[in-house]
Amino acid sequence: MPAPVNIIGKKYGYWTVIKRSKNINGRSTWVCECKCGNRKIVKLHDLRNGRSKSCGCLRKETTSKNFKTHNLTNHRLFSIWSCMKTRCYNPNATNYERYGARGIRICDEWLNDFMNFYNWSMGNGYKDDLTIDRINNDGNYESSNCRWATIEQQANNKRSYKGR
Ligand SMILES: [Zn+2]
């Protein structure tokens, strides 16, 4: 019988191994503590091959790091996102009347995280000369109701909805 491995105290990414847990399908698992304090049972295999590096917070951190690296606050999408929030949620905004006051909202996914909005935009035809268009003019800002369109397309769209 091979000697049981002891990896207590070892570090794998953000994980520090705390103690052994019971085997799952004959494979050893270990209670690990993430740098952020979260604890989870992780398979030795996943620790060794690097599949598990943290409780999930490492990935989040990497995303926000990329966000800073690329300095996306200067990106056109960032101002689009900011203006969208203002006209939907700030009663003092000049165009609030046509948005927030009419009940137009932004889906939580976009509202809470600029990166979600950014990634959706990049994956859905964003270009510097396009603006965000709500397909149903009475609907919310959410992926199922938005597209990137030219000003002309938007004008057509508004007209076609008016008659309904
Ligand atoms: Zn963590």
Coordinates of C-alpha atoms and ligand atoms in Angstrom, one line a residue:
M1 CA 0.0 0.0 0.0
P2 CA 1.4 3.4 -0.9
A3 CA 2.0 5.8 2.0
P4 CA -0.9 8.2 2.3
V5 CA 0.0 11.6 1.0
N6 CA 0.1 14.4 3.5
I7 CA -0.3 17.8 2.0
I8 CA -1.5 19.7 5.1
G9 CA -0.2 23.2 5.0
K10 CA 0.7 23.1 1.4
K11 CA -0.5 25.9 -0.9
Y12 CA -2.1 25.5 -4.3
G13 CA -3.0 28.9 -5.8
Y14 CA -5.1 30.6 -3.1
W15 CA -5.8 27.4 -1.3
T16 CA -4.0 26.3 1.9
V17 CA -4.7 22.7 2.8
I18 CA -6.2 22.4 6.3
K19 CA -6.9 18.7 6.7
R20 CA -7.9 15.5 5.1
S21 CA -11.5 14.9 4.2
K22 CA -13.0 11.5 3.3
N23 CA -12.3 9.8 0.0
I24 CA -14.7 10.3 -2.9
N25 CA -14.6 7.4 -5.4
G26 CA -11.3 6.3 -4.0
R27 CA -9.7 9.7 -4.4
S28 CA -8.6 11.8 -1.5
T29 CA -10.2 15.1 -0.8
W30 CA -9.0 17.9 1.4
V31 CA -10.5 20.7 3.4
C32 CA -8.9 23.8 2.0
E33 CA -9.0 27.4 3.0
C34 CA -8.9 30.1 0.4
K35 CA -7.0 33.3 0.8
C36 CA -10.3 35.1 1.3
G37 CA -11.3 32.8 4.2
N38 CA -13.8 30.5 2.4
R39 CA -13.4 26.8 3.0
K40 CA -14.2 24.1 0.6
I41 CA -13.5 20.4 0.1
V42 CA -11.3 20.0 -2.9
K43 CA -10.0 16.8 -4.6
L44 CA -6.3 16.2 -4.4
H45 CA -6.4 15.7 -8.2
D46 CA -7.8 19.1 -8.8
L47 CA -5.3 20.8 -6.6
R48 CA -2.4 19.0 -8.3
N49 CA -3.4 19.7 -11.8
G50 CA -4.4 23.3 -11.0
R51 CA -8.0 22.9 -11.9
S52 CA -8.9 24.4 -8.6
K53 CA -7.0 27.4 -7.5
S54 CA -9.4 29.3 -5.3
C55 CA -13.0 29.3 -4.1
G56 CA -13.8 31.4 -7.1
C57 CA -12.6 34.7 -5.9
L58 CA -9.4 34.5 -7.9
R59 CA -11.3 34.5 -11.1
K60 CA -13.3 37.6 -10.0
E61 CA -10.1 39.4 -9.0
T62 CA -8.6 38.6 -12.4
T63 CA -11.6 40.1 -14.1
S64 CA -11.4 43.3 -12.2
K65 CA -7.7 43.4 -12.7
N66 CA -8.2 43.1 -16.5
F67 CA -10.7 45.8 -16.2
K68 CA -8.1 48.2 -14.7
T69 CA -5.3 47.1 -17.0
H70 CA -7.3 47.9 -20.1
N71 CA -8.5 51.1 -18.4
L72 CA -12.0 50.5 -19.6
T73 CA -13.3 53.5 -17.8
N74 CA -12.1 55.5 -20.8
H75 CA -13.9 53.2 -23.2
R76 CA -16.9 54.6 -25.0
L77 CA -19.0 51.7 -23.6
F78 CA -18.3 52.9 -20.1
S79 CA -19.9 56.3 -20.8
I80 CA -22.8 54.6 -22.5
W81 CA -23.3 52.4 -19.5
S82 CA -23.1 55.4 -17.1
C83 CA -25.6 57.5 -19.1
M84 CA -27.9 54.5 -19.3
K85 CA -27.9 54.2 -15.5
T86 CA -28.4 58.0 -15.1
R87 CA -31.4 58.2 -17.4
C88 CA -33.0 55.2 -15.8
Y89 CA -32.3 55.9 -12.1
N90 CA -31.5 59.5 -11.6
P91 CA -34.7 61.6 -11.4
N92 CA -32.6 64.8 -11.9
A93 CA -31.4 63.6 -15.3
T94 CA -32.7 65.6 -18.2
N95 CA -34.0 62.5 -20.1
Y96 CA -35.2 60.6 -17.0
E97 CA -38.7 61.5 -18.0
R98 CA -38.4 59.3 -21.1
Y99 CA -36.7 56.4 -19.3
G100 CA -36.8 56.0 -15.5
A101 CA -40.1 57.8 -15.2
R102 CA -41.6 55.4 -17.8
G103 CA -40.4 52.4 -15.8
I104 CA -37.5 51.5 -18.1
R105 CA -35.0 49.5 -16.0
I106 CA -31.6 47.9 -16.5
C107 CA -31.3 44.2 -15.8
D108 CA -29.3 43.4 -12.6
E109 CA -26.6 41.7 -14.5
W110 CA -25.6 44.9 -16.3
L111 CA -26.6 47.3 -13.6
N112 CA -24.3 45.7 -11.0
D113 CA -21.3 45.0 -13.2
F114 CA -20.0 47.0 -16.0
M115 CA -18.0 44.0 -17.2
N116 CA -21.1 42.1 -17.9
F117 CA -22.4 44.9 -20.1
Y118 CA -19.1 45.2 -21.8
N119 CA -18.8 41.5 -22.5
W120 CA -22.3 41.3 -23.9
S121 CA -21.7 44.3 -26.1
M122 CA -18.4 43.0 -27.5
G123 CA -20.1 39.6 -28.2
N124 CA -23.1 41.2 -29.8
G125 CA -22.0 43.4 -32.6
Y126 CA -20.8 46.5 -30.7
K127 CA -19.1 49.1 -32.9
D128 CA -17.9 52.6 -32.2
D129 CA -20.5 54.1 -34.5
L130 CA -23.5 52.2 -33.2
T131 CA -25.7 53.0 -30.2
I132 CA -27.6 50.7 -28.0
D133 CA -31.2 50.2 -29.1
R134 CA -34.0 48.7 -27.2
I135 CA -36.0 46.5 -29.6
N136 CA -39.2 47.1 -27.7
N137 CA -39.1 50.8 -26.8
D138 CA -41.2 50.1 -23.7
G139 CA -38.9 47.3 -22.6
N140 CA -35.9 47.3 -20.4
Y141 CA -32.2 47.4 -21.0
E142 CA -31.5 43.7 -21.0
S143 CA -29.8 41.3 -23.4
S144 CA -33.0 40.0 -24.8
N145 CA -34.3 43.5 -25.7
C146 CA -31.2 45.2 -26.9
R147 CA -29.0 45.4 -29.9
W148 CA -26.4 47.7 -31.4
A149 CA -27.8 49.7 -34.1
T150 CA -27.3 52.8 -36.3
I151 CA -29.2 55.9 -35.5
E152 CA -31.3 55.3 -38.7
Q153 CA -32.2 51.8 -37.6
Q154 CA -33.3 53.2 -34.2
A155 CA -35.5 55.8 -35.8
N156 CA -37.2 53.2 -37.9
N157 CA -37.7 51.0 -34.9
K158 CA -39.3 53.7 -32.8
R159 CA -41.7 54.6 -35.6
S160 CA -42.7 50.9 -36.1
Y161 CA -43.5 50.6 -32.4
K162 CA -45.5 53.8 -32.2
G163 CA -48.5 52.4 -34.1
R164 CA -48.9 49.4 -31.8
Ligands
ZN1 ZN -11.7 32.8 -2.1

